[in-house]
CSV table of C-alpha atoms and ligand atoms in Angstrom, one decimal:
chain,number,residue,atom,x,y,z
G,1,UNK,CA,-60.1,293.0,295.4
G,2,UNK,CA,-57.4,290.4,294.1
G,3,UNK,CA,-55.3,292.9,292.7
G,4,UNK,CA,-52.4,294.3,294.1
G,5,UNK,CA,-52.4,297.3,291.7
G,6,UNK,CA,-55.6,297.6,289.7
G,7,UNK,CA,-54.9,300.5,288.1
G,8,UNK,CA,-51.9,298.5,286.5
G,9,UNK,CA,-53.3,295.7,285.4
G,10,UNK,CA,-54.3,294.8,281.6
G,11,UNK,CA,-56.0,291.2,281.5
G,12,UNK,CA,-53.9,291.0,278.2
G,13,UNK,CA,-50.1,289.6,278.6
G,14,UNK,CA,-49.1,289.7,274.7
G,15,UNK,CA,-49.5,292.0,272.7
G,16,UNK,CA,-50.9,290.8,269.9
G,17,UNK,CA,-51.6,294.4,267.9
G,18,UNK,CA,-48.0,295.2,268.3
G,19,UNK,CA,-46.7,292.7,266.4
G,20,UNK,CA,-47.8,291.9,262.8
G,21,UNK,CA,-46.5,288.4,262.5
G,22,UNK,CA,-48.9,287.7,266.1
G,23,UNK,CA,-51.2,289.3,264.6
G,24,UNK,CA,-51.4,288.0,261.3
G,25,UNK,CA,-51.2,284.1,263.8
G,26,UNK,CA,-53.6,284.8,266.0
G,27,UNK,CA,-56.3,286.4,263.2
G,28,UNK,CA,-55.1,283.1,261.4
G,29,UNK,CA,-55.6,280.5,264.6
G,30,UNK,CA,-59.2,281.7,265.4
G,31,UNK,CA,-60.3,281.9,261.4
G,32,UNK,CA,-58.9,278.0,261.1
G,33,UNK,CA,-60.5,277.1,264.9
G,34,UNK,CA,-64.6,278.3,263.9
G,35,UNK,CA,-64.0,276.1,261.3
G,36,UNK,CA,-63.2,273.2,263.7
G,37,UNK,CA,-66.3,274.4,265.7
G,38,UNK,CA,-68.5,274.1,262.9
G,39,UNK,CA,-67.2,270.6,261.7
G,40,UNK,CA,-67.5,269.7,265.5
G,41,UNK,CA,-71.4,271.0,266.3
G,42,UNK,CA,-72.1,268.7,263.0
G,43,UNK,CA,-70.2,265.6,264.5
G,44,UNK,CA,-72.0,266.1,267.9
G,45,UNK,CA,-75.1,267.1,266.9
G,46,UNK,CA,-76.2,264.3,263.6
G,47,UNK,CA,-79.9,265.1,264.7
G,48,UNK,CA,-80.1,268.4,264.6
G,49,UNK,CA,-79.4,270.5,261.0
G,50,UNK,CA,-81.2,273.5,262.4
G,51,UNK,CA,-78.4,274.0,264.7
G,52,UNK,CA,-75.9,273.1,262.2
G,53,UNK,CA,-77.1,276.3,260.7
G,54,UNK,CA,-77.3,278.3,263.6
G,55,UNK,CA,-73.5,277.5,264.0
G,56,UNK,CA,-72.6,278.0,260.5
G,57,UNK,CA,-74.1,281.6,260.5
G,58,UNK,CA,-72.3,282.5,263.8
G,59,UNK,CA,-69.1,281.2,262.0
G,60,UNK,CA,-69.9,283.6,258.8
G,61,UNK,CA,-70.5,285.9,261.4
G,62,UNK,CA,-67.4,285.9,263.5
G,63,UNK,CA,-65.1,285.7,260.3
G,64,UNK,CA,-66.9,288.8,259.1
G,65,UNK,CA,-65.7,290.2,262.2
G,66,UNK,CA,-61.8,288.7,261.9
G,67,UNK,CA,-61.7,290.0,258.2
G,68,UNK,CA,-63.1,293.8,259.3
G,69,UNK,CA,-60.3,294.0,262.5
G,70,UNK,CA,-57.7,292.4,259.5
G,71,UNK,CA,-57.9,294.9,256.6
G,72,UNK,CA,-58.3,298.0,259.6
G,73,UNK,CA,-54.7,298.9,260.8
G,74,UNK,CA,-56.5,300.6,263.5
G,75,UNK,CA,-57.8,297.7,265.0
G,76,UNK,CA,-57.3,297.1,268.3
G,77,UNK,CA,-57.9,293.5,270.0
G,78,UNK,CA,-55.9,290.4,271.3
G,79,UNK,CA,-56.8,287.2,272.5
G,80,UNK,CA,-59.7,288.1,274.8
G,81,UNK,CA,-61.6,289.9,272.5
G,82,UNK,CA,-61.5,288.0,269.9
G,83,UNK,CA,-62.8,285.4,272.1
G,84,UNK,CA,-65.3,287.2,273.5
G,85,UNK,CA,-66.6,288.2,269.7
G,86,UNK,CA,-66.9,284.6,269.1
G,87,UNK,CA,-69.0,283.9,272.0
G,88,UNK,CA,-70.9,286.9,271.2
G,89,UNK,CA,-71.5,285.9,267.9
G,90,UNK,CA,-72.5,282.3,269.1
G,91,UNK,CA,-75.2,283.3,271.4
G,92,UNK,CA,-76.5,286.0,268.6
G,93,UNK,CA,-77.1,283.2,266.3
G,94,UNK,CA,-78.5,281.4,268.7
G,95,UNK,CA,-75.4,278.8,269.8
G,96,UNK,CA,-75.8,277.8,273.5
G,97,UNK,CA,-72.8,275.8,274.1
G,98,UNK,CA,-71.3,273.8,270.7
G,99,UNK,CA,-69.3,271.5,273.3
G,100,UNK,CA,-71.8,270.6,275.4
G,101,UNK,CA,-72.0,267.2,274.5
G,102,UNK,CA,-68.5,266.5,274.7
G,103,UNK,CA,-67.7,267.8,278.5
G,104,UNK,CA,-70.6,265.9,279.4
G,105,UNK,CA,-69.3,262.5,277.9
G,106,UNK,CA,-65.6,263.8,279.1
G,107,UNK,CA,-67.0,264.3,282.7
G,108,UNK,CA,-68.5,261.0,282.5
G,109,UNK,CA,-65.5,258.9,281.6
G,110,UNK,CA,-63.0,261.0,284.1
G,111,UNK,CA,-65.2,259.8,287.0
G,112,UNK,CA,-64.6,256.4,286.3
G,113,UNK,CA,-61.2,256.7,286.6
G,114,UNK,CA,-61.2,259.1,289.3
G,115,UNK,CA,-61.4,256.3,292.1
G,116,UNK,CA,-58.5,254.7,291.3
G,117,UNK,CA,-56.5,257.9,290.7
G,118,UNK,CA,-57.6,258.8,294.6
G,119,UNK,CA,-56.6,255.6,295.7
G,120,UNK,CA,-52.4,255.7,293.5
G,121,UNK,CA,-52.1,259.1,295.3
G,122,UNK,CA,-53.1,258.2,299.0
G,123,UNK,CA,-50.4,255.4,298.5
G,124,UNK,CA,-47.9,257.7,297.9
G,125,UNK,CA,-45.6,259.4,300.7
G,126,UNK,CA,-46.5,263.0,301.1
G,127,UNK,CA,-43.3,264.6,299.0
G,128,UNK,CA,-44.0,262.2,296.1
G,129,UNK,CA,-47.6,263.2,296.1
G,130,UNK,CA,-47.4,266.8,295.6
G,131,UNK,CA,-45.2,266.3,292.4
G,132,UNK,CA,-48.2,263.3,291.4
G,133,UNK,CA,-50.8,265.8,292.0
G,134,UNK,CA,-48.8,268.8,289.7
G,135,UNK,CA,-48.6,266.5,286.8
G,136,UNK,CA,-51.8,265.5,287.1
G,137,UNK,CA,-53.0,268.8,286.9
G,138,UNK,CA,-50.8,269.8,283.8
G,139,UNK,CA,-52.4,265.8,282.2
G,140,UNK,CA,-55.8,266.6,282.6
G,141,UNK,CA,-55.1,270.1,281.1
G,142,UNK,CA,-54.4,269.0,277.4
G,143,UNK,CA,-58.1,268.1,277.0
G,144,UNK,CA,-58.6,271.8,275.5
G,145,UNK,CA,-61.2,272.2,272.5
G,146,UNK,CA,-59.8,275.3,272.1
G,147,UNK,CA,-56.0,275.0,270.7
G,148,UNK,CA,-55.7,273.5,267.2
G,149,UNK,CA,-53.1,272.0,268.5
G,150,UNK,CA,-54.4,269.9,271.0
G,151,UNK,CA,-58.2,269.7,269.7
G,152,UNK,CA,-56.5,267.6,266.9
G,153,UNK,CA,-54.7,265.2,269.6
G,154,UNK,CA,-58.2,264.9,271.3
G,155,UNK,CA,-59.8,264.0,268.1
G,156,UNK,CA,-57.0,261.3,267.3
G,157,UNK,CA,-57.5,259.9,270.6
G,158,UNK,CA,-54.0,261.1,271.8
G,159,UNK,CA,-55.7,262.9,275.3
G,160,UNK,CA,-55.7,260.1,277.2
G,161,UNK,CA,-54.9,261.2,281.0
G,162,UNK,CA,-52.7,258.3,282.6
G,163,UNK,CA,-50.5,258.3,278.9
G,164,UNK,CA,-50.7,262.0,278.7
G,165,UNK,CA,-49.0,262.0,282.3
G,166,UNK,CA,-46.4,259.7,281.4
G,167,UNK,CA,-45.3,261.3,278.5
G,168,UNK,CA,-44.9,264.9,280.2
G,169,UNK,CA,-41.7,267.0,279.8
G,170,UNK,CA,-39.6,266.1,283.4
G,171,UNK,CA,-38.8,268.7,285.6
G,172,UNK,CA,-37.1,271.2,285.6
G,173,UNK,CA,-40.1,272.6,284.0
G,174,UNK,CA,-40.3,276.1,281.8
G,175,UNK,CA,-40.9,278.1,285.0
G,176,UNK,CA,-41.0,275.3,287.6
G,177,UNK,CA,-41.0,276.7,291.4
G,178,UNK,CA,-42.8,273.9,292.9
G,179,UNK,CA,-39.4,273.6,295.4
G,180,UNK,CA,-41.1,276.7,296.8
G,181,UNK,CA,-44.5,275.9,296.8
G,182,UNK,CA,-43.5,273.0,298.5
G,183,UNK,CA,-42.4,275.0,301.7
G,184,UNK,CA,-45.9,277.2,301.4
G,185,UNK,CA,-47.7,274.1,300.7
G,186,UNK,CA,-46.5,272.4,303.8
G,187,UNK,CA,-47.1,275.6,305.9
G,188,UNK,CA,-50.8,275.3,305.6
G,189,UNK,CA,-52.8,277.7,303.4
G,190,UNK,CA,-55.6,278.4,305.3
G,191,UNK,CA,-58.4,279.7,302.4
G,192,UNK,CA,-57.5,278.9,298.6
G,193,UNK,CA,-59.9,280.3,295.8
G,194,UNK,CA,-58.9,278.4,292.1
G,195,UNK,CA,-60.1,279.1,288.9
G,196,UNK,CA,-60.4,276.2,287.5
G,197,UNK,CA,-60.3,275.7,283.1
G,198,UNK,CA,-61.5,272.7,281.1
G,199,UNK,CA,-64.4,270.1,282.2
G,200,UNK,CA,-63.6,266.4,282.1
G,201,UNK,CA,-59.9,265.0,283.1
G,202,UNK,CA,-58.7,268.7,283.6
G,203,UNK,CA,-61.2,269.2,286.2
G,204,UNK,CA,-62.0,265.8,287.3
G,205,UNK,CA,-58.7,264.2,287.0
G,206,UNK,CA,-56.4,267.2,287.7
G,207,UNK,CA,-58.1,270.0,290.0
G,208,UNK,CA,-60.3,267.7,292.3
G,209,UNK,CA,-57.3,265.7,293.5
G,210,UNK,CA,-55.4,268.8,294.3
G,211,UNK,CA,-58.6,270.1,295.9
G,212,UNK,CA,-59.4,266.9,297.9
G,213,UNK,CA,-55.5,266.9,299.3
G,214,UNK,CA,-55.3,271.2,300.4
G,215,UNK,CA,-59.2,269.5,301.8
G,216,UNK,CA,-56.8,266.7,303.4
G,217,UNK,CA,-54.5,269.7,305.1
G,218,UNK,CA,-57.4,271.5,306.6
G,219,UNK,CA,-57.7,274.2,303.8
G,220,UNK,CA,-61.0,276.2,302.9
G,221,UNK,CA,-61.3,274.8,299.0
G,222,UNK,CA,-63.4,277.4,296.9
G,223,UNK,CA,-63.7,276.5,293.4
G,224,UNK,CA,-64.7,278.9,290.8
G,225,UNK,CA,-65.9,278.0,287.4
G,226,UNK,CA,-67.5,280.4,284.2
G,227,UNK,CA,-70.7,281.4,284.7
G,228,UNK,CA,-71.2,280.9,280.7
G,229,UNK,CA,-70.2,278.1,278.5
G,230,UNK,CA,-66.6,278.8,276.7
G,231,UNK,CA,-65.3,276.5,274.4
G,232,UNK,CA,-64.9,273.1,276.5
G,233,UNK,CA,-64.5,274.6,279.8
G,234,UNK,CA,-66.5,273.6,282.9
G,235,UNK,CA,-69.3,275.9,283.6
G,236,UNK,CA,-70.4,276.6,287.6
G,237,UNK,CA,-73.2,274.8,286.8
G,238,UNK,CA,-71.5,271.4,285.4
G,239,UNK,CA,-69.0,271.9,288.4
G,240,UNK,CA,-71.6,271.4,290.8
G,241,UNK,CA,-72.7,268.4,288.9
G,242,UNK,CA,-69.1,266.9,289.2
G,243,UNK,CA,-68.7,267.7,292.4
G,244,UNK,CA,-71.5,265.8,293.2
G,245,UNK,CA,-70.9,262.7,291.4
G,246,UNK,CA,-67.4,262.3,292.3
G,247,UNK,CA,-68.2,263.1,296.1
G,248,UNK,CA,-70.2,260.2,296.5
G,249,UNK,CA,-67.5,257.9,296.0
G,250,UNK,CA,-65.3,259.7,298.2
G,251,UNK,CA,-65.8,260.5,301.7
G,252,UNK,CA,-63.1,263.8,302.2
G,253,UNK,CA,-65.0,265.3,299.0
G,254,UNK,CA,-68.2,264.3,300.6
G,255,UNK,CA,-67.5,265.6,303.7
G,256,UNK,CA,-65.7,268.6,302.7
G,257,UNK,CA,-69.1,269.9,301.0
G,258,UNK,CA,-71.1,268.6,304.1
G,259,UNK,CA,-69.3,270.9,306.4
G,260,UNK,CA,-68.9,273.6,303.6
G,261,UNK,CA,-65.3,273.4,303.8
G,262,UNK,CA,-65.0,272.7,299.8
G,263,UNK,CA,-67.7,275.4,298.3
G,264,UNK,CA,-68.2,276.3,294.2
G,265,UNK,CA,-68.9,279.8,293.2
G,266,UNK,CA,-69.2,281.4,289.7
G,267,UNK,CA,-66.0,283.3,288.8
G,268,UNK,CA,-68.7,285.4,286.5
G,269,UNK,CA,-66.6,284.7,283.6
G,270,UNK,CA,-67.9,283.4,280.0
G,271,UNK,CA,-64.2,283.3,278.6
G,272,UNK,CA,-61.4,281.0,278.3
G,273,UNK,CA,-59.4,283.6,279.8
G,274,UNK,CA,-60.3,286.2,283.1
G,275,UNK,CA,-60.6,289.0,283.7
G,276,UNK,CA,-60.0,290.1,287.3
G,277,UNK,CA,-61.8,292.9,287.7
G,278,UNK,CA,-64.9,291.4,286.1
G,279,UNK,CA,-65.5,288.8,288.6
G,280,UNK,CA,-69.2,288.0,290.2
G,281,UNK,CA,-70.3,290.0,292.1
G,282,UNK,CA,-70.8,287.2,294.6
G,283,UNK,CA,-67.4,286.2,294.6
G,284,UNK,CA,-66.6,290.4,294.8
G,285,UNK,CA,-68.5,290.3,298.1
G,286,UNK,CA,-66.7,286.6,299.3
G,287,UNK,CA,-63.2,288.3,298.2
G,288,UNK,CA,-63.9,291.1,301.1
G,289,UNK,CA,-65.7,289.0,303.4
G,290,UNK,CA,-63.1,286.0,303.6
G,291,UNK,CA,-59.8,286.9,301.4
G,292,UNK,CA,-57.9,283.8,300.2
G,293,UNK,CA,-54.2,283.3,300.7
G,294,UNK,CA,-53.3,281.9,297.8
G,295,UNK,CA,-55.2,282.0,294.3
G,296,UNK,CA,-54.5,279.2,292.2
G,297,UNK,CA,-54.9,280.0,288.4
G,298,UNK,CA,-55.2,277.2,285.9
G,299,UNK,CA,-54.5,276.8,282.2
G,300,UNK,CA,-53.1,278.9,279.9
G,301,UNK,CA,-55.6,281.4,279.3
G,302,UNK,CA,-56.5,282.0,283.2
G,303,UNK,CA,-52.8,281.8,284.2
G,304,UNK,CA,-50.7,282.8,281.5
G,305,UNK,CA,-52.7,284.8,278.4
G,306,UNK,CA,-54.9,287.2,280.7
G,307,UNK,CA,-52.9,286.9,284.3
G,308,UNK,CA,-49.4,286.6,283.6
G,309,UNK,CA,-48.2,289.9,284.6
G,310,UNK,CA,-51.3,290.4,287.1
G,311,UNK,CA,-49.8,290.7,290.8
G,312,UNK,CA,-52.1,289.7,293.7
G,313,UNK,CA,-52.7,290.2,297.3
G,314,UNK,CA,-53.3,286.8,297.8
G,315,UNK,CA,-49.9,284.3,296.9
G,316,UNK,CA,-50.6,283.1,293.8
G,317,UNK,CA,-49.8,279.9,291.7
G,318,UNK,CA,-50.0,280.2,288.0
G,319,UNK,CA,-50.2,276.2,286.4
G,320,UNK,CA,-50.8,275.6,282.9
G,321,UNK,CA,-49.7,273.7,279.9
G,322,UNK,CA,-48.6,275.9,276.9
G,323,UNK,CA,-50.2,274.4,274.2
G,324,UNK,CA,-49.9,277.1,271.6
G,325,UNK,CA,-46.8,278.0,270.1
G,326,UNK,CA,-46.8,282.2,270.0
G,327,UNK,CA,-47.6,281.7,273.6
G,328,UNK,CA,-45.3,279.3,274.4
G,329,UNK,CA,-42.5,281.3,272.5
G,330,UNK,CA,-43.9,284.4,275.0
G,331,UNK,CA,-42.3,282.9,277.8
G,332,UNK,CA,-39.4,281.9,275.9
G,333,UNK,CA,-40.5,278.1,275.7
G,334,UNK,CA,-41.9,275.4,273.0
G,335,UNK,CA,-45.6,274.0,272.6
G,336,UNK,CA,-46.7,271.6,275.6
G,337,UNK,CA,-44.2,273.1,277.7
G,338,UNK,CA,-45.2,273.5,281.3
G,339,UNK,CA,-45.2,276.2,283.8
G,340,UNK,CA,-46.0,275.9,287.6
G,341,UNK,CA,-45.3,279.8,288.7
G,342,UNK,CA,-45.4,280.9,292.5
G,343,UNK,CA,-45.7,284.2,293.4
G,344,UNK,CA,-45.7,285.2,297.1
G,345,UNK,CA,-48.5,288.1,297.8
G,346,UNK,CA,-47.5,291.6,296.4
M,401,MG,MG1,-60.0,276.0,278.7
């Protein structure tokens, strides 16, 4: 429905089988990241060794499963199915969602700073803002469970939004067209559909000021979230929860779900990255019925990893922060780079 070409696409941008040094980094990167999952759940969770165990057998589990695509030339995988294998083997043993605590206490503390974020972007003329609101986006997107790299910055207290902001690379960014979103931006998009990534100050701090000002310009705001927990991103379910709490200290939020002009709807998803053709049937049947003109993809899985290469009917912005190296090095750039891509409709 999004896709310009369907029978082209391939939610996979690098080819991770192709390559054995990737290969041998990536099987590497998700072997050393269950590990950090476990250690995590046991943090979180003091109260409860029954699911300390549940977790540790889905670890033993999914490295069973990194060992057996290792020693097999064969083998054929890349990032999104090795991260669907993990969820798969999560949920087998019996693993809801090892980061639910954390989004929920992440959520919390984002809204409290959310009022004051609103307020330091209305005060700012309408050119500055868009640039305020782009950073923003790329700040709250470091809080990301699911990197080594930044997972370790979170744990060492090093994800803190208004610092993380301040410290961002300066423009010109790795692929920085925000010149000529600008002129779209200021044209009016009439209908926007974004996939949004991680819960707390990504989606809280980032995505629902960018929402709230396309709100401001009279744009139909549809957010869409997993359907199924993955790693620390924001479920469809916590969405609506955040939504919620953030509109009622804030009247064009509040408003904007009161008229339905600002709606949630499952992307259908359970991965860090998407797949387009997979989406819910729901939003299949929105898609049809009231087609976006631009699609905004967030973080680097969404944006870069699974859609890079993906063309769309709608235009399209791409915005993440590249917090792993091979990918990073993918689009010819360094870790924590940052990419804001615009793509006019194919
Ligand atoms: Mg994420």
């Amino acid at each position: 429905m999004l896709l310009a070409d369907p029978g082209a696409y391939a939610p996979g941008s690098l080819d991770v089988c192709g390559d054995p040094a990737l290969r041998r980094y990536w099987l590497g990167l998700f072997r050393r990241h269950i590990r950090t999952v476990v250690a995590h759940v046991a943090r979180e969770h003091p109260e409860d060794p029954e699911l300390h165990l549940r977790m540790e057998h889905a670890a033993a589990r999914f490295l069973d499963h990194l060992e057996a695509v290792e020693v097999d030339p064969a083998a054929r995988f890349d990032t999104l199915t090795l991260c669907a294998e993990r969820e798969r083997c999560l949920r087998a043993a019996g693993v809801a969602d090892p980061f639910r605590r954390t989004k929920e206490r992440e959520n919390a503390a984002a809204l409290t700073l959310l009022p004051a974020l609103l307020s330091e972007l209305d005060g700012l003329p309408v050119p500055d803002r868009l640039d305020a609101l782009v950073r923003g986006i790329f700040a709250g997107n470091v809080f990301d469970l699911g990197s080594p790299a930044t997972a370790e910055l979170f744990a060492k207290g090093g994800t803190a939004f208004h610092d993380v902001r301040n410290r961002l690379r300066p423009r010109p960014w790795l692929v920085d067209d925000l010149d000529a979103f600008r002129l779209r931006f200021d044209r009016g998009v009439s209908r926007a559909l974004v996939f949004v990534d991680n819960a707390g100050s990504d989606i809280v701090l980032g995505m629902l000021p960018f929402a709230r000002e396309m709100l401001r310009r009279g744009t139909h705001v549809v957010l869409s979230a997993n359907a199924t927990p993955a790693l620390n991103d924001v479920t469809h379910e916590e969405l609506g929860s955040v939504l919620e709490r953030a509109a009622a200290g804030d009247a064009t939020l509040r408003e904007g779900l009161r008229e339905g002009r600002l709606e949630t709807i499952s992307s259908g998803g359970g991965l860090p990255l998407l797949d387009l053709r997979r989406l819910d049937p729901a939003l299949v049947e929105m898609l049809a019925r009231t087609p976006p003109d631009l699609v905004v993809l967030e973080g680097m899985g969404r944006a870069v990893e699974s859609n890079w290469r993906a063309r769309l009917h709608a235009d399209a912005l791409k915005v993440a922060m590249l917090k792993d190296e091979s990918v990073a090095r993918f689009l010819g750039g360094t870790l924590y780079d940052l990419v804001f891509r615009y793509e006019p409709a194919s």
